[in-house]
Amino acid sequence: MSLSNKGKGALRPTLLSAAIAASVSASIGAYAQEQEALEEVTVTGIRASVLGSLEAKRSADVVADVVDAGALSSLPDQSIADALGRLPGVTTVRSSGQSSELNIRGMNGDFLQTTLNGREQASTSGYTESTRWISFDQYPAELISQAAVYKSPKASHIEGGVAGSVELKTANPLDAEKEHNFNANVRMSFNDAADDVGADEFGQRVTLSYMGKFMDDKVGVALGYSHLEQPNSFTKARAGADEQLGYDNVGLQGEGDVNVPRAFQWQAGTGTDTRDGYLASVVFQPTDNFKAQLDYFKSEFERIDTRHGITVGNLDQYGGYIGTGAVISGGAVTEASLNVTDTISGPWFEARSEDQSTQADSDSIGLNLEWNIADRHTLVFDYSYSEGTKTRKDQIVSMHAYDLGYNEEGDLETWQEAANQGFTFKMDGEGIPTSAFMGVDFTNLDTMRLSRYEEYPHQYTDEVEAFKLDYQFDLQWGAIASLEAGVRLSERTFDSDRSTFLYGSRDGQYNGYCADNISDVECMPQPLDGFVKVASVDGAPDHFVVTNMDGLASSIFGTGNYGGVKMFSDGKDWTYIESGAVTEEVFAYYLMANIDTQLGSIPVTGNFGVRVVDTDVKSRGIQNVGAGKGIEITDDLGVTSNDYDDVEYGPEYTDTLPSLNLNFELTEQDYVRFAAAKVMGRPPVGQLKGGAGSWNSDGQNDYNVWTKGSPYLDPFRANQFDLAYEHYFEDGGAVTAAIFWKDIETLVEEQFIYLDTQEERDALFNSLGIIVPEGREAAAFKTFVNNDKGGYIRGIELAGTKTFNELPGIYSGLGMTASYSYTESETEVTGGSLSGENMPLPGLSKNVWSTTVFWDIGSFSSHVNVRYRDEFTQVMSIPGSSTVVPAREYTTVDAQVSYAFDNGIDVVFSANNLTDEADVKSYGVDGVLGEYTEFGRQFYLGMNYSY
């Protein structure tokens, strides 16, 4: 994939990242020399990066923004997401304090396509469901030489980017400045909030890289390694726990209808992020007419994520427990006390420990062969394979206070949650509330017992294999400079595996009641001796934390007897139904003409073409087809059922995607760009699953179906237009303005469907491939469907870069780059489980801006970046599903200073999130707690060495 058709080197790296080499490509080197000749200013540090990025944008034949490798290595970035988040119209979503997901032009990661060296990448972002969007913190910034955001497509681009496409590039070693190039980068890190929650404050980043040229520059080798180890910690409070999220609107005596929280949770998170990235490239170019390149990229990302805190649940009966002195503000209870008079069905209090650790591994390999035949014909073959695997432990231990009764032998005989418990809370706006508890001591081993042990192991895999053949013919036929044609075949399989292990009751146990027990151990509150310590969390009292959850489980159930299982009984058939695979086979072909002509005295370049995409989607899963109607399946507990059958079904469809890009060079400094295209992107994978469960009404023969998705969902399709103006200053810098408009045909939402007649219901089930058991009638259907809530997304993007070469002395090294975007849309999504109101499209912030002030003088380089995004709708994971929530606006501040010595050593100090900006979400009621999370500031001190 290339930014420009003007020449094969147009998108080659302008300044290779510190992990690869400190070399400058020919095009940017010439540009820098021109600036030096004009202004006698040496282009170094971030200035070189900024100017290199502008030059790549200037030569592009599509509407695009570029982050040069210099920015990736010079700015304090853990992943490329931070660097891309400074581009116009691009924002980030933070996960554990790090930028992970990209939003582009008001659309979230579900609408993006991401490639590495032009190859589609497998996803490792799944948390509660398979996903297709890329988790950018998987990619070390140090191993990427250049990143581009394509906002308008051309026919040769891989389809899938309704919002835009992101291309990541690694370096070509034959472009290195010297015969042998070596870089080493070492940084120590410190998080100023980690110690507050008992986490290690210190970490490190190490990067080593080498590029060499051999056999008279016919063979090039690039090797890179990047290691990251740093604290992963947070402090959190939220008005919710598990499925009990947000607020109920209830009537309180004398107060009318008010909003009261369904649950509370105070949490502290501790852990460590460990990421190892590996890069290898071998290039063989024996002649100018042939080049072969083999690329390999691997990333292993382990996130140790343990959490502890206090949970208050089952407050949906709040009105029956509210005490005197409640404070009502803004229609919500902000301060109150309650006494638990019913320990069986009333509210419950617990100390909870969790292990939400994840392991994300990705591998990508690609082979590219390029032949130039008779100087006019170019043939390129590319093979790629990418695999991603994500696992999450999802282990939870709940501890309650009990009144315990023992027999004469000292054996536990009776148990029930402790009587006379009470709870007081006081809100602090949207921040962390304070609480006090009566009748329960969360640090007393005499009364605290394990009430519930649970695991929900997740495993998601994604495999992409593709073959691509491209041909270009340089013909110079009038306005047509060349023709391009190509085909691409790919197969992508998303697979997910779910299971569970359950023991006890999250809402507490009493004699004769235990919600779940998969084990062979009698269900009763279990002692905690030897497995707990006392810890604290903001807003709640000290409490027990389980120090070794696996050890505790082994002591109760026996070693290895508490692993996740698939089962049919007790309503746990979701372990089968939520597992399953989706396969997409794609055959795409395109024809494109590249333009190089003049309109009067105005040079015009660009391209027009069409891409045709044939897609075959098949979903494999398991469906409840009724008692005795299926095949015999024995679950992990040894229970055999014949109520289920394997199913595989899905549609085939074709998309025709025309595109046009026109670039008008009004003067040597002024450009106007126009682009129009039809684009498509496939729905989120979790909404394409075909497995189904069922239920029937008492005494009826109706067959009601629930499913996690449907492979018959239409892809996202949109028509879009872009118009941009760009002015480039002779002494470096530019001002740009762009407007865009997209018309999305349809979105996806979950619906409960019950059609008026039996004929209509039968037709619906038949159209979706749902098998109706003999003797039953098609009835209700709960699934994901395409709705009619499409509509426009439109906006404006402004950006400017200025270097102040005209200032005297050391001030000539000053510069600034800034961007602002405004986006609006008529598209809406349903409010999910937290709100009955429709909400804006996920990822859309109306106002987004970023400003970087930099100062490079001699060997000294420094900069400060400030980024802001307005409130936006975010898709939030909840047990077994997801929901949309309003995320509050936030501003982040990053900074860095460095000094380069003459011996190749640079000393660097940088800081992330200097203002310690919290991540704040609303749970449907403004002005009170939804979810509030603080991550702390991250500081780095290190050294770079280049040879």
XYZ file of N, CA and C in Angstrom, residues 550-630:
243
model
N -5.336 -19.155 43.396
C -5.182 -20.553 42.980
C -4.876 -21.442 44.184
N -4.057 -20.935 45.100
C -3.753 -21.711 46.294
C -4.976 -21.942 47.156
N -5.806 -20.901 47.305
C -7.044 -21.042 48.066
C -7.964 -22.062 47.404
N -8.090 -21.985 46.080
C -8.949 -22.923 45.361
C -8.428 -24.354 45.497
N -7.120 -24.534 45.423
C -6.554 -25.882 45.563
C -6.794 -26.445 46.947
N -6.754 -25.566 47.971
C -6.968 -26.053 49.331
C -8.408 -26.507 49.552
N -9.343 -25.965 48.780
C -10.757 -26.315 48.926
C -11.146 -27.470 48.013
N -10.758 -27.383 46.741
C -11.250 -28.329 45.739
C -10.212 -29.380 45.348
N -8.972 -29.162 45.725
C -7.895 -30.035 45.275
C -7.227 -29.472 44.040
N -5.942 -29.704 43.929
C -5.179 -29.140 42.816
C -5.747 -29.596 41.472
N -6.007 -28.627 40.599
C -6.500 -28.928 39.260
C -7.969 -29.242 39.168
N -8.710 -29.116 40.260
C -10.133 -29.484 40.254
C -11.059 -28.274 40.152
N -10.553 -27.165 39.691
C -11.390 -25.970 39.628
C -11.243 -25.249 38.281
N -10.858 -25.998 37.252
C -10.750 -25.402 35.926
C -12.112 -25.177 35.304
N -12.174 -24.285 34.324
C -13.426 -23.989 33.651
C -13.960 -25.186 32.882
N -15.268 -25.350 32.867
C -15.911 -26.461 32.163
C -17.050 -25.917 31.304
N -17.398 -26.695 30.282
C -18.605 -26.451 29.506
C -19.691 -27.365 30.050
N -20.903 -26.845 30.158
C -21.962 -27.637 30.779
C -23.316 -27.204 30.243
N -24.297 -28.122 30.339
C -25.659 -27.835 29.913
C -26.572 -27.495 31.089
N -26.298 -28.053 32.257
C -27.234 -27.955 33.384
C -27.224 -26.570 34.003
N -28.290 -26.312 34.803
C -28.409 -25.079 35.591
C -28.310 -23.818 34.747
N -28.809 -23.871 33.527
C -28.821 -22.683 32.687
C -27.454 -22.233 32.221
N -26.475 -23.141 32.231
C -25.113 -22.770 31.838
C -24.801 -23.187 30.409
N -25.843 -23.443 29.592
C -25.560 -23.809 28.209
C -24.935 -22.657 27.426
N -24.886 -21.453 28.032
C -24.213 -20.331 27.370
C -22.728 -20.636 27.145
N -22.147 -21.548 27.954
C -20.748 -21.906 27.739
C -20.540 -22.535 26.362
N -21.574 -23.209 25.833
C -21.521 -23.737 24.473
C -21.952 -22.686 23.458
N -23.053 -21.997 23.758
C -23.643 -21.094 22.774
C -22.744 -19.883 22.513
N -22.032 -19.415 23.552
C -21.153 -18.259 23.364
C -19.790 -18.658 22.820
N -19.532 -19.959 22.678
C -18.342 -20.429 21.972
C -18.717 -20.615 20.502
N -17.730 -20.715 19.657
C -18.024 -20.908 18.239
C -17.126 -20.054 17.374
N -17.235 -20.238 16.074
C -16.322 -19.596 15.129
C -17.080 -18.898 14.016
N -16.441 -17.878 13.462
C -16.932 -17.180 12.280
C -15.799 -17.165 11.259
N -16.086 -17.618 10.044
C -15.094 -17.624 8.969
C -15.554 -16.711 7.846
N -14.645 -15.863 7.381
C -14.922 -14.954 6.262
C -13.944 -15.267 5.129
N -14.473 -15.729 4.005
C -13.669 -15.929 2.808
C -13.952 -14.770 1.860
N -12.898 -14.105 1.429
C -13.049 -12.883 0.642
C -12.253 -13.012 -0.655
N -12.897 -12.670 -1.759
C -12.226 -12.548 -3.047
C -12.487 -11.132 -3.550
N -11.405 -10.356 -3.673
C -11.535 -8.957 -4.096
C -10.660 -8.724 -5.329
N -11.147 -7.890 -6.223
C -10.370 -7.510 -7.387
C -10.668 -6.057 -7.736
N -9.679 -5.415 -8.360
C -9.839 -3.978 -8.619
C -9.173 -3.583 -9.925
N -9.605 -2.454 -10.438
C -8.994 -1.787 -11.589
C -8.922 -0.311 -11.262
N -7.748 0.299 -11.444
C -7.551 1.694 -11.060
C -6.657 2.391 -12.070
N -7.003 3.626 -12.388
C -6.193 4.473 -13.259
C -5.578 5.581 -12.434
N -4.270 5.776 -12.582
C -3.564 6.869 -11.922
C -3.467 8.055 -12.862
N -3.770 9.233 -12.319
C -3.899 10.452 -13.116
C -2.654 11.318 -12.944
N -2.152 11.859 -14.049
C -1.082 12.860 -14.028
C -1.273 13.745 -15.248
N -1.923 14.887 -15.035
C -2.271 15.737 -16.160
C -2.304 17.194 -15.707
N -2.826 18.069 -16.552
C -2.980 19.476 -16.200
C -4.365 19.952 -16.586
N -4.927 20.783 -15.726
C -6.176 21.459 -16.019
C -5.836 22.922 -16.215
N -5.662 23.318 -17.480
C -5.102 24.632 -17.756
C -3.654 24.640 -17.303
N -3.319 25.524 -16.389
C -1.960 25.592 -15.858
C -1.815 24.855 -14.532
N -2.864 24.167 -14.097
C -2.870 23.523 -12.784
C -2.571 22.040 -12.939
N -1.467 21.552 -12.371
C -1.203 20.110 -12.388
C -2.257 19.362 -11.569
N -2.703 18.240 -12.107
C -3.710 17.415 -11.441
C -3.184 15.983 -11.374
N -3.187 15.428 -10.171
C -2.827 14.020 -9.976
C -3.953 13.342 -9.204
N -3.843 12.041 -9.084
C -4.856 11.306 -8.319
C -5.116 9.951 -8.929
N -6.312 9.456 -8.747
C -6.663 8.140 -9.247
C -8.174 7.975 -9.235
N -8.652 7.072 -10.055
C -10.044 6.650 -9.973
C -10.098 5.169 -10.307
N -11.052 4.477 -9.720
C -11.127 3.045 -9.953
C -12.295 2.430 -9.220
N -12.342 1.115 -9.269
C -13.417 0.390 -8.622
C -12.844 -0.896 -8.017
N -13.318 -1.230 -6.837
C -12.941 -2.474 -6.165
C -14.201 -3.292 -5.963
N -14.175 -4.557 -6.341
C -15.310 -5.464 -6.182
C -14.930 -6.511 -5.137
N -15.799 -6.690 -4.163
C -15.486 -7.556 -3.034
C -16.587 -8.603 -2.879
N -16.233 -9.876 -3.035
C -17.150 -10.989 -2.784
C -16.830 -11.562 -1.406
N -17.827 -11.630 -0.533
C -17.631 -12.102 0.838
C -18.537 -13.298 1.111
N -17.954 -14.333 1.687
C -18.698 -15.530 2.092
C -18.503 -15.689 3.598
N -19.593 -15.506 4.370
C -19.536 -15.569 5.827
C -20.201 -16.854 6.292
N -19.516 -17.594 7.138
C -20.102 -18.802 7.722
C -19.844 -18.785 9.225
N -20.929 -18.997 9.979
C -20.843 -19.047 11.429
C -21.102 -20.476 11.890
N -20.242 -20.969 12.777
C -20.381 -22.322 13.314
C -20.652 -22.234 14.811
N -21.685 -22.946 15.258
C -22.025 -22.906 16.669
C -22.926 -24.063 17.031
N -23.602 -23.915 18.145
C -24.499 -24.945 18.634
C -25.846 -24.312 18.947
N -26.945 -24.999 18.576
C -28.284 -24.450 18.744
C -29.155 -25.414 19.532
N -29.925 -24.861 20.465
C -30.919 -25.644 21.185
C -32.110 -25.881 20.252
N -32.309 -27.149 19.854
C -33.367 -27.464 18.897
C -34.539 -28.186 19.560
N -34.526 -28.266 20.896
C -35.645 -28.878 21.589
C -35.307 -30.259 22.141
N -36.068 -30.679 23.158
C -35.802 -31.931 23.866
C -35.793 -33.119 22.902
N -34.676 -33.834 22.872
C -34.565 -35.042 22.070
C -34.459 -34.816 20.590
N -34.338 -33.602 20.118
C -34.335 -33.308 18.680
C -32.925 -33.178 18.108
N -31.915 -33.175 18.967
C -30.569 -32.931 18.489
C -29.701 -34.174 18.488
